[in-house]
Amino acid sequence: MDGHLIVLLPIAAVWLAAGAVADRLPRLDRARALRRRTGWLLALTLTGLGLTAAVLAVGLTSAGATPVDRAAAGLGLAAGPALAVAVCTVRRLRRLRAGAGAFATAPETPAPHGLRAAGAHPLIGLPVQVTALATLPPVLSAAGLDLAADPRLTGPAVTLGGLAVIAIGVRLALRHNRLAERALPEATATSARAARPLHV
């Protein structure tokens, strides 16, 4: 096993786990479970950010060809979405965890639709899941499947990656809108549904 694959595997595993937890977050209908799972996601994202930043920092300060340097070169694609996680997602997760904590005094307290809509916000799930996707190409390359080496594979791989990001974004936006509409007062939601056909 290559040395930089050993460096990349834990980072990819943490980000993939964070992406899976973020995807299931809006499905939780109990405030205590939502608070606990938000804490897990916050811990995973902070761990992923710490590992990614550490590898990138070592790669920038080192001029050699060590395994960490090669891992840092592969993680360049993940740096952008990881920065979005640090700027947008972490702050939203802290607020979501605090909000769920206010309702989590009893184990079976339902999670309000507003909290579930906040958990479904694209700025929580999308940066985490895109970062997880961006860690896969360097792992595959380190494992011997270098998509950039064959021009016949590079184009389809980039296209599939772009389509996957668009699909994730659309899915998260639709789910967030559905939960946000449920969080509206009944009269507001009814009037909004009644007025919708007028804006064709």
Short mmCIF file of C-alpha atoms in Angstrom, two decimals:
data_model
loop_
_atom_site.label_atom_id
_atom_site.label_comp_id
_atom_site.label_asym_id
_atom_site.label_seq_id
_atom_site.Cartn_x
_atom_site.Cartn_y
_atom_site.Cartn_z
CA MET A 1 0.00 0.00 0.00
CA ASP A 2 1.38 3.42 -0.99
CA GLY A 3 2.27 5.80 1.81
CA HIS A 4 0.02 8.60 0.60
CA LEU A 5 -2.91 6.19 0.39
CA ILE A 6 -2.47 5.55 4.13
CA VAL A 7 -2.64 9.32 4.65
CA LEU A 8 -5.67 9.79 2.40
CA LEU A 9 -7.85 6.91 3.60
CA PRO A 10 -8.67 8.30 7.09
CA ILE A 11 -9.46 11.72 5.62
CA ALA A 12 -11.77 10.24 2.99
CA ALA A 13 -13.41 7.97 5.59
CA VAL A 14 -14.15 10.90 7.92
CA TRP A 15 -15.63 13.02 5.13
CA LEU A 16 -17.72 10.14 3.76
CA ALA A 17 -19.06 9.44 7.25
CA ALA A 18 -19.87 13.13 7.67
CA GLY A 19 -21.69 13.15 4.33
CA ALA A 20 -23.78 10.14 5.36
CA VAL A 21 -24.70 11.72 8.72
CA ALA A 22 -25.57 15.04 7.02
CA ASP A 23 -27.86 13.22 4.58
CA ARG A 24 -29.83 11.58 7.40
CA LEU A 25 -30.05 14.68 9.60
CA PRO A 26 -33.42 16.03 8.33
CA ARG A 27 -35.08 12.61 8.70
CA LEU A 28 -34.84 12.76 12.49
CA ASP A 29 -38.19 13.68 14.03
CA ARG A 30 -37.10 13.81 17.71
CA ALA A 31 -35.28 16.83 19.12
CA ARG A 32 -32.89 14.82 21.27
CA ALA A 33 -31.87 12.57 18.38
CA LEU A 34 -31.43 15.65 16.16
CA ARG A 35 -29.21 17.29 18.78
CA ARG A 36 -27.11 14.15 19.24
CA ARG A 37 -26.69 13.55 15.49
CA THR A 38 -25.83 17.21 14.94
CA GLY A 39 -23.10 16.81 17.55
CA TRP A 40 -21.75 13.79 15.67
CA LEU A 41 -21.76 15.73 12.41
CA LEU A 42 -20.03 18.69 14.03
CA ALA A 43 -17.33 16.42 15.46
CA LEU A 44 -16.83 14.67 12.10
CA THR A 45 -16.62 17.93 10.15
CA LEU A 46 -14.15 19.46 12.62
CA THR A 47 -12.06 16.27 12.47
CA GLY A 48 -12.15 16.28 8.67
CA LEU A 49 -11.23 19.95 8.56
CA GLY A 50 -8.36 19.40 10.99
CA LEU A 51 -6.94 16.44 9.08
CA THR A 52 -7.32 18.12 5.70
CA ALA A 53 -5.77 21.38 6.91
CA ALA A 54 -2.88 19.54 8.56
CA VAL A 55 -2.02 17.58 5.41
CA LEU A 56 -2.34 20.65 3.18
CA ALA A 57 -0.20 22.73 5.55
CA VAL A 58 2.54 20.10 5.62
CA GLY A 59 2.39 19.83 1.84
CA LEU A 60 2.79 23.60 1.44
CA THR A 61 5.69 23.90 3.83
CA SER A 62 7.57 20.82 2.61
CA ALA A 63 9.53 20.75 -0.62
CA GLY A 64 10.06 17.01 -0.73
CA ALA A 65 8.19 14.10 -2.26
CA THR A 66 7.04 12.46 0.96
CA PRO A 67 3.72 10.60 1.18
CA VAL A 68 2.17 13.62 2.91
CA ASP A 69 3.29 15.86 0.04
CA ARG A 70 1.66 13.58 -2.52
CA ALA A 71 -1.48 13.35 -0.39
CA ALA A 72 -1.59 17.15 -0.14
CA ALA A 73 -1.35 17.43 -3.93
CA GLY A 74 -4.31 15.09 -4.27
CA LEU A 75 -6.37 17.01 -1.70
CA GLY A 76 -6.15 20.24 -3.68
CA LEU A 77 -9.56 19.49 -5.21
CA ALA A 78 -11.13 19.13 -1.76
CA ALA A 79 -9.69 22.39 -0.41
CA GLY A 80 -12.47 24.58 -1.89
CA PRO A 81 -15.48 22.67 -0.54
CA ALA A 82 -13.66 22.12 2.78
CA LEU A 83 -13.29 25.90 3.07
CA ALA A 84 -17.05 26.22 2.46
CA VAL A 85 -17.62 23.72 5.28
CA ALA A 86 -15.44 25.80 7.61
CA VAL A 87 -17.12 29.10 6.68
CA CYS A 88 -20.79 28.08 6.31
CA THR A 89 -21.51 24.61 7.65
CA VAL A 90 -19.82 24.68 11.06
CA ARG A 91 -21.64 27.86 12.11
CA ARG A 92 -25.01 26.48 11.01
CA LEU A 93 -24.37 23.20 12.83
CA ARG A 94 -23.60 25.02 16.08
CA ARG A 95 -26.82 27.02 15.82
CA LEU A 96 -28.82 23.90 14.92
CA ARG A 97 -27.40 21.98 17.89
CA ALA A 98 -28.22 24.85 20.25
CA GLY A 99 -31.75 25.10 18.84
CA ALA A 100 -32.36 21.37 19.15
CA GLY A 101 -31.02 21.47 22.72
CA ALA A 102 -33.80 23.87 23.67
CA PHE A 103 -36.39 21.21 22.75
CA ALA A 104 -34.50 18.13 23.95
CA THR A 105 -35.53 18.14 27.61
CA ALA A 106 -37.60 14.98 27.10
CA PRO A 107 -36.52 12.01 24.97
CA GLU A 108 -39.66 11.95 22.82
CA THR A 109 -40.04 15.68 22.20
CA PRO A 110 -40.80 16.10 18.49
CA ALA A 111 -38.35 18.17 16.47
CA PRO A 112 -40.13 21.21 15.00
CA HIS A 113 -40.28 21.38 11.23
CA GLY A 114 -38.25 24.60 11.40
CA LEU A 115 -35.34 22.74 13.01
CA ARG A 116 -35.60 19.91 10.51
CA ALA A 117 -35.64 22.46 7.68
CA ALA A 118 -32.51 24.04 9.16
CA GLY A 119 -30.89 20.60 9.22
CA ALA A 120 -31.83 20.12 5.57
CA HIS A 121 -30.35 23.45 4.47
CA PRO A 122 -28.09 22.97 1.41
CA LEU A 123 -25.28 24.90 3.11
CA ILE A 124 -25.05 22.08 5.65
CA GLY A 125 -25.25 19.02 3.44
CA LEU A 126 -23.85 20.21 0.11
CA PRO A 127 -20.36 21.39 1.19
CA VAL A 128 -19.85 18.27 3.32
CA GLN A 129 -20.95 15.86 0.61
CA VAL A 130 -19.00 17.66 -2.14
CA THR A 131 -15.89 17.52 0.05
CA ALA A 132 -16.46 13.80 0.52
CA LEU A 133 -16.76 13.35 -3.27
CA ALA A 134 -13.61 15.42 -3.82
CA THR A 135 -11.57 13.09 -1.60
CA LEU A 136 -12.38 10.06 -3.77
CA PRO A 137 -10.26 10.83 -6.89
CA PRO A 138 -6.95 11.07 -4.96
CA VAL A 139 -7.80 7.87 -3.08
CA LEU A 140 -8.55 6.07 -6.37
CA SER A 141 -5.37 7.48 -7.89
CA ALA A 142 -3.29 6.33 -4.90
CA ALA A 143 -4.91 2.90 -5.17
CA GLY A 144 -3.78 2.59 -8.80
CA LEU A 145 -6.85 3.83 -10.70
CA ASP A 146 -5.62 7.19 -12.00
CA LEU A 147 -8.49 8.72 -13.97
CA ALA A 148 -6.36 11.68 -15.05
CA ALA A 149 -3.82 9.42 -16.75
CA ASP A 150 -6.23 8.24 -19.45
CA PRO A 151 -7.92 11.04 -21.47
CA ARG A 152 -10.74 8.65 -22.36
CA LEU A 153 -11.65 8.38 -18.68
CA THR A 154 -10.97 11.95 -17.56
CA GLY A 155 -13.83 13.57 -19.49
CA PRO A 156 -16.56 11.14 -18.40
CA ALA A 157 -15.25 11.22 -14.81
CA VAL A 158 -15.40 15.02 -14.67
CA THR A 159 -18.88 14.98 -16.23
CA LEU A 160 -20.15 12.39 -13.75
CA GLY A 161 -18.67 14.36 -10.86
CA GLY A 162 -20.34 17.57 -12.02
CA LEU A 163 -23.69 15.82 -12.49
CA ALA A 164 -23.39 14.26 -9.03
CA VAL A 165 -22.81 17.68 -7.45
CA ILE A 166 -25.80 19.15 -9.30
CA ALA A 167 -28.01 16.21 -8.31
CA ILE A 168 -26.99 16.52 -4.65
CA GLY A 169 -27.67 20.26 -4.68
CA VAL A 170 -31.10 19.92 -6.31
CA ARG A 171 -32.11 17.10 -3.97
CA LEU A 172 -31.07 19.04 -0.87
CA ALA A 173 -32.79 22.22 -2.06
CA LEU A 174 -36.07 20.38 -2.73
CA ARG A 175 -35.98 18.67 0.65
CA HIS A 176 -35.20 21.94 2.43
CA ASN A 177 -38.07 23.73 0.65
CA ARG A 178 -40.51 20.96 1.54
CA LEU A 179 -39.61 21.09 5.24
CA ALA A 180 -39.53 24.89 5.29
CA GLU A 181 -43.06 24.97 3.86
CA ARG A 182 -44.25 22.65 6.63
CA ALA A 183 -42.71 25.01 9.19
CA LEU A 184 -44.89 27.90 7.99
CA PRO A 185 -48.11 28.66 9.91
CA GLU A 186 -51.06 26.87 8.35
CA ALA A 187 -52.73 30.06 7.10
CA THR A 188 -49.54 31.33 5.49
CA ALA A 189 -48.85 27.96 3.87
CA THR A 190 -52.42 27.75 2.55
CA SER A 191 -52.31 31.26 1.09
CA ALA A 192 -48.92 30.58 -0.45
CA ARG A 193 -50.21 27.42 -2.10
CA ALA A 194 -53.31 29.24 -3.34
CA ALA A 195 -51.31 32.10 -4.80
CA ARG A 196 -48.68 29.94 -6.46
CA PRO A 197 -50.56 29.34 -9.77
CA LEU A 198 -50.91 33.10 -10.23
CA HIS A 199 -47.16 33.50 -10.73
CA VAL A 200 -46.77 31.28 -13.79
#
